[in-house]
PDB file of C-alpha atoms in Angstrom:
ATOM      1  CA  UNK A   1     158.111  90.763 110.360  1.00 59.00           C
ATOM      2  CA  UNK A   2     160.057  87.506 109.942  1.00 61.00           C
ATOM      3  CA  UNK A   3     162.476  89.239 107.456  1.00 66.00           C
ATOM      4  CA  UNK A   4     162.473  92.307 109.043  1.00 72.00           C
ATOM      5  CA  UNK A   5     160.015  93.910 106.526  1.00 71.00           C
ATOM      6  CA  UNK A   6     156.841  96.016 107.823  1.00 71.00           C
ATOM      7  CA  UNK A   7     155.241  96.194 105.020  1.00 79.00           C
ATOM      8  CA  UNK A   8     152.039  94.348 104.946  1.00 90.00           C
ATOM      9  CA  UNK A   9     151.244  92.876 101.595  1.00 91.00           C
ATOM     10  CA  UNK A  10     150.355  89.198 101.329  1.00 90.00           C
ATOM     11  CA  UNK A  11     150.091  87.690  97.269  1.00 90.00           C
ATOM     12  CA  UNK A  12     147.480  85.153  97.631  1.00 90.00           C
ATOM     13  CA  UNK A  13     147.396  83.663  93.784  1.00 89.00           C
ATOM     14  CA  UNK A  14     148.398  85.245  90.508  1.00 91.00           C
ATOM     15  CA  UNK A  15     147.457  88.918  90.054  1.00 88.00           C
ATOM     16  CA  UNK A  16     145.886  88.979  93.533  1.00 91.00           C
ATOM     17  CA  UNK A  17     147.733  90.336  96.860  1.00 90.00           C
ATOM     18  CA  UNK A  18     145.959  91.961  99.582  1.00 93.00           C
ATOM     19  CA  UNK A  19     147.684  95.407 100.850  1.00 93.00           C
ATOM     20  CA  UNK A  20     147.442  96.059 104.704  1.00 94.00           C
ATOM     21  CA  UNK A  21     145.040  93.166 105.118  1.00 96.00           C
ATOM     22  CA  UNK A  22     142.951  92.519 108.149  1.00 96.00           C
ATOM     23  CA  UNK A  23     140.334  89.566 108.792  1.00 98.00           C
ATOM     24  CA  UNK A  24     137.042  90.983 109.774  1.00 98.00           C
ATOM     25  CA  UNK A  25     135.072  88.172 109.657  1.00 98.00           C
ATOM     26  CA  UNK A  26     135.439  84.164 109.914  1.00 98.00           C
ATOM     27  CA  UNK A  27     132.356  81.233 109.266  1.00 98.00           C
ATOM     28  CA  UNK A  28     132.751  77.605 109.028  1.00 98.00           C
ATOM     29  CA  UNK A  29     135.536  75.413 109.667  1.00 97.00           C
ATOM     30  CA  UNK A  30     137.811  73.014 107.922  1.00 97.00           C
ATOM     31  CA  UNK A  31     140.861  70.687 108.024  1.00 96.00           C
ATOM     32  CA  UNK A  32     144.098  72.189 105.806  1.00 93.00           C
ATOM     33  CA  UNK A  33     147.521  70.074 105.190  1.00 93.00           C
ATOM     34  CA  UNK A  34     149.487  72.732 104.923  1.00 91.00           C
ATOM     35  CA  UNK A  35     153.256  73.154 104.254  1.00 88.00           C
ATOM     36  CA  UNK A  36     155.429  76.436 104.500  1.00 82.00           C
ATOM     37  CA  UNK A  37     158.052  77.732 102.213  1.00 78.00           C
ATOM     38  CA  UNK A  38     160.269  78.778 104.836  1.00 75.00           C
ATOM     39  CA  UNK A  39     160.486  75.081 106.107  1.00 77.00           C
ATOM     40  CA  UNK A  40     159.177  72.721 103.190  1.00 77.00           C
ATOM     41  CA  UNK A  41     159.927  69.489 105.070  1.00 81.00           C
ATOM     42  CA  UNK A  42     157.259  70.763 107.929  1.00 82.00           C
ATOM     43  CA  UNK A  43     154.029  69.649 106.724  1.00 88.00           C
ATOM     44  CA  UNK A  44     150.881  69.690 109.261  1.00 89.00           C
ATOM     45  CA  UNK A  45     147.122  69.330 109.452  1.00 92.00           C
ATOM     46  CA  UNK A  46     145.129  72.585 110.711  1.00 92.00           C
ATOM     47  CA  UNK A  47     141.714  73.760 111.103  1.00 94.00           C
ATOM     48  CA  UNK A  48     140.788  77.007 109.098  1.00 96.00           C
ATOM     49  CA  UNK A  49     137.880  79.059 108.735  1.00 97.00           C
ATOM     50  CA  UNK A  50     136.179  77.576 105.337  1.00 98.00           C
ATOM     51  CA  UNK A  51     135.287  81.432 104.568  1.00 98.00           C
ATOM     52  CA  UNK A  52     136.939  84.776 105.732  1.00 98.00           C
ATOM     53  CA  UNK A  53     136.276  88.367 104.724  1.00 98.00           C
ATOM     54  CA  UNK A  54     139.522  90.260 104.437  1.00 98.00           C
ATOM     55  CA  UNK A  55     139.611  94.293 104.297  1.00 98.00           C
ATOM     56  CA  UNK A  56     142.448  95.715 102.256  1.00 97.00           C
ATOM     57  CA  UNK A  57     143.631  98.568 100.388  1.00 94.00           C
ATOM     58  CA  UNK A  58     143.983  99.538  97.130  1.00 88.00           C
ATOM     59  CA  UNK A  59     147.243 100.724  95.492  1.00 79.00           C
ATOM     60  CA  UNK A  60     145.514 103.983  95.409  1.00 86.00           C
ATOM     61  CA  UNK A  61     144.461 103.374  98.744  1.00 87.00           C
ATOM     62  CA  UNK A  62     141.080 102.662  98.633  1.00 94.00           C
ATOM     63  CA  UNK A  63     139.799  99.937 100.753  1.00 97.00           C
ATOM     64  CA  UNK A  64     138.539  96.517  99.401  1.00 96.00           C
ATOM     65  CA  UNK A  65     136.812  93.713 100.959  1.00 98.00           C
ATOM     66  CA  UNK A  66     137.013  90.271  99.618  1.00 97.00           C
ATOM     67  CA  UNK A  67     135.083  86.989 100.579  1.00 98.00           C
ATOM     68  CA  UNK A  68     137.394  84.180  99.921  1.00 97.00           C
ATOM     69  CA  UNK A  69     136.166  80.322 100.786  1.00 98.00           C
ATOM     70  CA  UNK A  70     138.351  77.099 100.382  1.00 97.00           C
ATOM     71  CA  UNK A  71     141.696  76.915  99.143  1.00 94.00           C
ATOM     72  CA  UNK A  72     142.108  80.995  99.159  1.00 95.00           C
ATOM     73  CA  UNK A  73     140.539  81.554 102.456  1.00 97.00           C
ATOM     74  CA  UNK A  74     143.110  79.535 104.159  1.00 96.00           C
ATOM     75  CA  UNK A  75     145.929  81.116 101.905  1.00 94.00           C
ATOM     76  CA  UNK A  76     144.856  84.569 103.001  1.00 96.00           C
ATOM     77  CA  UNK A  77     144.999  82.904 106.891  1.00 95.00           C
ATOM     78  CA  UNK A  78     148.306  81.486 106.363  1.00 92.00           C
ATOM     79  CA  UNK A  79     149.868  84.347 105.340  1.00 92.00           C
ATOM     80  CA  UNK A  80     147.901  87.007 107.310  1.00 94.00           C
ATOM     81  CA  UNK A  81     149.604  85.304 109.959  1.00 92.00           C
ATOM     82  CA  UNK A  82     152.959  85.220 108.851  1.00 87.00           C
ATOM     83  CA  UNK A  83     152.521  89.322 108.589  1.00 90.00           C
ATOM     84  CA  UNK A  84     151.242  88.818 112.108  1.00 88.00           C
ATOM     85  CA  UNK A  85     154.434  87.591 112.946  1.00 85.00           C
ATOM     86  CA  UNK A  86     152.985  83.975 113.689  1.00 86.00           C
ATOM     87  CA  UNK A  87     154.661  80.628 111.599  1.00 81.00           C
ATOM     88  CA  UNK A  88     152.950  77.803 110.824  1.00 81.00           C
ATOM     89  CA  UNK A  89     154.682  75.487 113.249  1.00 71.00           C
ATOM     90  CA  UNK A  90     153.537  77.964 116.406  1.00 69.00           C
ATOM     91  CA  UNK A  91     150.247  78.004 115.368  1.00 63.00           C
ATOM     92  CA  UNK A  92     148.017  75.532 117.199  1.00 62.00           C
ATOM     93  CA  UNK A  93     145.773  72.888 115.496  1.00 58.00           C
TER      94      UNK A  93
END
């Protein structure tokens, strides 16, 4: 949405994007420094979810559901959000 793109695909690491993805479900909580690439001088403490299962599709459009914790859980959050149309400086703490 910020580049006026609709298409819903957020790369998370190496080999691993999530396709249409959607948080389903959210435990625990922890701090994140976190730093955007579409500002890299804005860096700011949040809270995340420590763990978050994400539904997604498939290239062949099956639908896939991860359980990510740590680091990759609050990837998948920071960018599920930018495809929500939210940046990391509107976001609150």
């Amino acid at each position: 949405p910020q580049i006026g793109d609709g298409r819903r695909v957020a790369v998370i690491g190496p080999g691993f994007a999530l396709v249409n993805p959607e948080i389903i479900d959210r435990s625990g909580l922890m701090p994140s420094l976190e730093q955007c690439k579409s500002r890299s001088w804005y860096t700011t403490m949040k809270v995340r979810s420590f763990s978050v299962t994400v539904r997604s599709m498939e290239p062949d459009g099956s639908e896939r559901v991860d359980v990510l914790r740590g680091f990759p859980a609050v990837v998948a959050q920071h960018e599920i959000d930018h495809l929500d149309g939210k940046t990391l400086w509107q976001r609150p703490v």
